[in-house]
Amino acid sequence: MSALDPAAMLPQLMQLGTVLNRSQLVERAMEHVGVQIDRPGLTVLVTLRMAGKPLRVGEIAARMQVVGPHVTRHLHDLERAGLVRRVVDPDDQRARLVELTENGSGVAGRYLEAIFGWFGDAIAGWSEEDKTTFGRLLSRFVDDLQAHLVRE
């Protein structure tokens, strides 16, 4: 089997899944946040933070790859917690956008800081070329796998 054979990659992919689950990476990062919030709610906050701008509910759902009602349910809890707010869309006064509050931005930032810190530490000894190549190929693999699975 060559190194490019999917069967040769399967053990490493399975091991990665095991490492992520057993290390409780998400749970540990959520503890770092310092706020009681569920995973989907945190994903909404991170999605808004990564977008860098307010988004419509449908845009959040699309980026999270879920349906709009799923996001709406979590937005109510996030609003009550003071982590997001709805604002008028300047391009369409009838529509609403969701934006992070200062507190919500801080929560998302602390989560990302923890995750990026652990990932950064894991590849700290890598060359810049290896880091660039890994990032490029990982993105390509995820995009291509997702596109293939959508077609099936």
PDB file of C-alpha atoms in Angstrom:
ATOM      1  CA  MET A   1       0.000   0.000   0.000  1.00  0.00           C
ATOM      2  CA  SER A   2       1.263   3.439  -0.835  1.00  0.00           C
ATOM      3  CA  ALA A   3       1.168   6.368   1.590  1.00  0.00           C
ATOM      4  CA  LEU A   4      -1.627   7.846  -0.541  1.00  0.00           C
ATOM      5  CA  ASP A   5      -3.819   4.769  -0.225  1.00  0.00           C
ATOM      6  CA  PRO A   6      -6.907   5.626   1.886  1.00  0.00           C
ATOM      7  CA  ALA A   7      -6.569   2.287   3.675  1.00  0.00           C
ATOM      8  CA  ALA A   8      -3.110   3.343   4.833  1.00  0.00           C
ATOM      9  CA  MET A   9      -4.497   6.616   6.233  1.00  0.00           C
ATOM     10  CA  LEU A  10      -7.443   5.052   8.056  1.00  0.00           C
ATOM     11  CA  PRO A  11      -5.524   4.065  11.230  1.00  0.00           C
ATOM     12  CA  GLN A  12      -4.209   7.625  11.620  1.00  0.00           C
ATOM     13  CA  LEU A  13      -7.653   9.137  11.019  1.00  0.00           C
ATOM     14  CA  MET A  14      -9.171   6.797  13.584  1.00  0.00           C
ATOM     15  CA  GLN A  15      -6.364   7.581  16.014  1.00  0.00           C
ATOM     16  CA  LEU A  16      -6.977  11.318  15.539  1.00  0.00           C
ATOM     17  CA  GLY A  17     -10.651  10.839  16.374  1.00  0.00           C
ATOM     18  CA  THR A  18      -9.694   8.855  19.463  1.00  0.00           C
ATOM     19  CA  VAL A  19      -7.167  11.484  20.589  1.00  0.00           C
ATOM     20  CA  LEU A  20      -9.723  14.275  20.187  1.00  0.00           C
ATOM     21  CA  ASN A  21     -12.392  12.314  22.081  1.00  0.00           C
ATOM     22  CA  ARG A  22     -10.225  10.896  24.859  1.00  0.00           C
ATOM     23  CA  SER A  23      -8.403  14.147  25.481  1.00  0.00           C
ATOM     24  CA  GLN A  24     -11.810  15.817  25.852  1.00  0.00           C
ATOM     25  CA  LEU A  25     -10.326  18.699  23.897  1.00  0.00           C
ATOM     26  CA  VAL A  26     -13.631  20.502  23.432  1.00  0.00           C
ATOM     27  CA  GLU A  27     -14.693  19.996  27.031  1.00  0.00           C
ATOM     28  CA  ARG A  28     -11.321  21.203  28.340  1.00  0.00           C
ATOM     29  CA  ALA A  29     -11.492  24.269  26.113  1.00  0.00           C
ATOM     30  CA  MET A  30     -15.053  24.932  27.297  1.00  0.00           C
ATOM     31  CA  GLU A  31     -13.798  24.872  30.908  1.00  0.00           C
ATOM     32  CA  HIS A  32     -11.226  27.478  29.865  1.00  0.00           C
ATOM     33  CA  VAL A  33     -14.107  29.685  28.706  1.00  0.00           C
ATOM     34  CA  GLY A  34     -15.422  30.051  32.244  1.00  0.00           C
ATOM     35  CA  VAL A  35     -19.114  30.137  31.244  1.00  0.00           C
ATOM     36  CA  GLN A  36     -21.640  27.295  31.300  1.00  0.00           C
ATOM     37  CA  ILE A  37     -22.650  26.857  27.678  1.00  0.00           C
ATOM     38  CA  ASP A  38     -23.467  23.846  25.532  1.00  0.00           C
ATOM     39  CA  ARG A  39     -21.455  22.811  22.472  1.00  0.00           C
ATOM     40  CA  PRO A  40     -23.938  24.059  19.871  1.00  0.00           C
ATOM     41  CA  GLY A  41     -24.180  27.427  21.608  1.00  0.00           C
ATOM     42  CA  LEU A  42     -20.421  27.706  21.693  1.00  0.00           C
ATOM     43  CA  THR A  43     -20.304  26.787  18.009  1.00  0.00           C
ATOM     44  CA  VAL A  44     -22.663  29.692  17.268  1.00  0.00           C
ATOM     45  CA  LEU A  45     -20.362  32.067  19.159  1.00  0.00           C
ATOM     46  CA  VAL A  46     -17.245  30.766  17.413  1.00  0.00           C
ATOM     47  CA  THR A  47     -18.982  30.979  14.030  1.00  0.00           C
ATOM     48  CA  LEU A  48     -19.826  34.637  14.656  1.00  0.00           C
ATOM     49  CA  ARG A  49     -16.327  35.361  15.966  1.00  0.00           C
ATOM     50  CA  MET A  50     -14.662  33.732  12.950  1.00  0.00           C
ATOM     51  CA  ALA A  51     -16.989  35.629  10.588  1.00  0.00           C
ATOM     52  CA  GLY A  52     -15.898  38.898  12.151  1.00  0.00           C
ATOM     53  CA  LYS A  53     -19.278  40.467  11.467  1.00  0.00           C
ATOM     54  CA  PRO A  54     -22.954  40.051  12.352  1.00  0.00           C
ATOM     55  CA  LEU A  55     -24.729  37.326  10.384  1.00  0.00           C
ATOM     56  CA  ARG A  56     -28.278  36.324   9.581  1.00  0.00           C
ATOM     57  CA  VAL A  57     -29.553  33.143  11.213  1.00  0.00           C
ATOM     58  CA  GLY A  58     -29.465  31.375   7.839  1.00  0.00           C
ATOM     59  CA  GLU A  59     -25.824  32.338   7.337  1.00  0.00           C
ATOM     60  CA  ILE A  60     -24.906  31.013  10.776  1.00  0.00           C
ATOM     61  CA  ALA A  61     -26.758  27.767  10.036  1.00  0.00           C
ATOM     62  CA  ALA A  62     -25.033  27.377   6.671  1.00  0.00           C
ATOM     63  CA  ARG A  63     -21.599  27.896   8.199  1.00  0.00           C
ATOM     64  CA  MET A  64     -22.421  25.403  10.954  1.00  0.00           C
ATOM     65  CA  GLN A  65     -23.935  23.003   8.380  1.00  0.00           C
ATOM     66  CA  VAL A  66     -27.216  22.729  10.270  1.00  0.00           C
ATOM     67  CA  VAL A  67     -30.761  23.931   9.681  1.00  0.00           C
ATOM     68  CA  GLY A  68     -31.971  27.376  10.746  1.00  0.00           C
ATOM     69  CA  PRO A  69     -34.339  26.213  13.519  1.00  0.00           C
ATOM     70  CA  HIS A  70     -31.394  24.475  15.216  1.00  0.00           C
ATOM     71  CA  VAL A  71     -29.555  27.802  15.410  1.00  0.00           C
ATOM     72  CA  THR A  72     -32.661  29.725  16.470  1.00  0.00           C
ATOM     73  CA  ARG A  73     -33.165  27.451  19.499  1.00  0.00           C
ATOM     74  CA  HIS A  74     -29.645  28.162  20.691  1.00  0.00           C
ATOM     75  CA  LEU A  75     -29.832  31.883  19.962  1.00  0.00           C
ATOM     76  CA  HIS A  76     -32.601  32.303  22.522  1.00  0.00           C
ATOM     77  CA  ASP A  77     -30.364  30.877  25.261  1.00  0.00           C
ATOM     78  CA  LEU A  78     -27.384  32.920  24.091  1.00  0.00           C
ATOM     79  CA  GLU A  79     -29.451  36.105  24.083  1.00  0.00           C
ATOM     80  CA  ARG A  80     -30.725  35.427  27.612  1.00  0.00           C
ATOM     81  CA  ALA A  81     -27.116  34.894  28.718  1.00  0.00           C
ATOM     82  CA  GLY A  82     -26.104  38.233  27.169  1.00  0.00           C
ATOM     83  CA  LEU A  83     -23.703  36.644  24.693  1.00  0.00           C
ATOM     84  CA  VAL A  84     -25.431  37.705  21.453  1.00  0.00           C
ATOM     85  CA  ARG A  85     -27.981  40.270  20.388  1.00  0.00           C
ATOM     86  CA  ARG A  86     -30.115  40.791  17.330  1.00  0.00           C
ATOM     87  CA  VAL A  87     -29.646  44.003  15.388  1.00  0.00           C
ATOM     88  CA  VAL A  88     -31.286  45.551  12.336  1.00  0.00           C
ATOM     89  CA  ASP A  89     -29.659  44.630   9.038  1.00  0.00           C
ATOM     90  CA  PRO A  90     -28.488  47.953   7.557  1.00  0.00           C
ATOM     91  CA  ASP A  91     -29.097  46.565   4.049  1.00  0.00           C
ATOM     92  CA  ASP A  92     -32.664  45.447   4.800  1.00  0.00           C
ATOM     93  CA  GLN A  93     -34.500  47.160   7.658  1.00  0.00           C
ATOM     94  CA  ARG A  94     -36.964  44.245   7.858  1.00  0.00           C
ATOM     95  CA  ALA A  95     -34.236  41.678   8.523  1.00  0.00           C
ATOM     96  CA  ARG A  96     -32.231  41.011  11.670  1.00  0.00           C
ATOM     97  CA  LEU A  97     -28.619  40.095  12.117  1.00  0.00           C
ATOM     98  CA  VAL A  98     -27.048  38.349  15.089  1.00  0.00           C
ATOM     99  CA  GLU A  99     -23.933  39.862  16.600  1.00  0.00           C
ATOM    100  CA  LEU A 100     -21.717  38.992  19.514  1.00  0.00           C
ATOM    101  CA  THR A 101     -21.868  41.113  22.624  1.00  0.00           C
ATOM    102  CA  GLU A 102     -18.568  42.037  24.244  1.00  0.00           C
ATOM    103  CA  ASN A 103     -19.052  39.152  26.656  1.00  0.00           C
ATOM    104  CA  GLY A 104     -19.886  36.738  23.821  1.00  0.00           C
ATOM    105  CA  SER A 105     -16.804  37.787  21.910  1.00  0.00           C
ATOM    106  CA  GLY A 106     -14.712  37.177  25.014  1.00  0.00           C
ATOM    107  CA  VAL A 107     -16.160  33.694  25.494  1.00  0.00           C
ATOM    108  CA  ALA A 108     -15.464  32.745  21.870  1.00  0.00           C
ATOM    109  CA  GLY A 109     -12.003  34.290  22.073  1.00  0.00           C
ATOM    110  CA  ARG A 110     -11.039  32.323  25.201  1.00  0.00           C
ATOM    111  CA  TYR A 111     -12.243  29.095  23.592  1.00  0.00           C
ATOM    112  CA  LEU A 112     -10.266  29.718  20.411  1.00  0.00           C
ATOM    113  CA  GLU A 113      -7.226  30.756  22.434  1.00  0.00           C
ATOM    114  CA  ALA A 114      -7.246  27.393  24.213  1.00  0.00           C
ATOM    115  CA  ILE A 115      -7.766  25.347  21.034  1.00  0.00           C
ATOM    116  CA  PHE A 116      -5.213  27.311  18.993  1.00  0.00           C
ATOM    117  CA  GLY A 117      -2.744  27.100  21.866  1.00  0.00           C
ATOM    118  CA  TRP A 118      -2.930  23.311  22.044  1.00  0.00           C
ATOM    119  CA  PHE A 119      -2.775  22.904  18.274  1.00  0.00           C
ATOM    120  CA  GLY A 120       0.090  25.388  18.058  1.00  0.00           C
ATOM    121  CA  ASP A 121       2.003  23.604  20.802  1.00  0.00           C
ATOM    122  CA  ALA A 122       1.526  20.262  19.024  1.00  0.00           C
ATOM    123  CA  ILE A 123       3.202  21.524  15.840  1.00  0.00           C
ATOM    124  CA  ALA A 124       5.655  23.955  17.447  1.00  0.00           C
ATOM    125  CA  GLY A 125       8.635  21.882  16.319  1.00  0.00           C
ATOM    126  CA  TRP A 126       7.495  21.688  12.709  1.00  0.00           C
ATOM    127  CA  SER A 127       9.097  23.692   9.937  1.00  0.00           C
ATOM    128  CA  GLU A 128       7.082  26.538   8.424  1.00  0.00           C
ATOM    129  CA  GLU A 129       6.916  24.549   5.204  1.00  0.00           C
ATOM    130  CA  ASP A 130       5.450  21.526   7.021  1.00  0.00           C
ATOM    131  CA  LYS A 131       2.886  23.726   8.794  1.00  0.00           C
ATOM    132  CA  THR A 132       1.843  25.346   5.527  1.00  0.00           C
ATOM    133  CA  THR A 133       1.648  22.018   3.702  1.00  0.00           C
ATOM    134  CA  PHE A 134      -0.356  20.408   6.510  1.00  0.00           C
ATOM    135  CA  GLY A 135      -2.823  23.298   6.633  1.00  0.00           C
ATOM    136  CA  ARG A 136      -3.295  23.293   2.881  1.00  0.00           C
ATOM    137  CA  LEU A 137      -3.742  19.533   2.596  1.00  0.00           C
ATOM    138  CA  LEU A 138      -6.022  19.263   5.631  1.00  0.00           C
ATOM    139  CA  SER A 139      -8.299  21.974   4.250  1.00  0.00           C
ATOM    140  CA  ARG A 140      -8.326  20.329   0.855  1.00  0.00           C
ATOM    141  CA  PHE A 141      -9.071  16.911   2.319  1.00  0.00           C
ATOM    142  CA  VAL A 142     -11.974  18.160   4.450  1.00  0.00           C
ATOM    143  CA  ASP A 143     -13.440  20.203   1.569  1.00  0.00           C
ATOM    144  CA  ASP A 144     -13.135  17.341  -0.913  1.00  0.00           C
ATOM    145  CA  LEU A 145     -14.521  14.745   1.495  1.00  0.00           C
ATOM    146  CA  GLN A 146     -17.449  16.974   2.364  1.00  0.00           C
ATOM    147  CA  ALA A 147     -18.222  17.665  -1.300  1.00  0.00           C
ATOM    148  CA  HIS A 148     -18.028  13.961  -2.108  1.00  0.00           C
ATOM    149  CA  LEU A 149     -20.349  12.992   0.750  1.00  0.00           C
ATOM    150  CA  VAL A 150     -22.889  15.638  -0.249  1.00  0.00           C
ATOM    151  CA  ARG A 151     -23.017  14.194  -3.782  1.00  0.00           C
ATOM    152  CA  GLU A 152     -23.766  10.665  -2.531  1.00  0.00           C
TER     153      GLU A 152
END
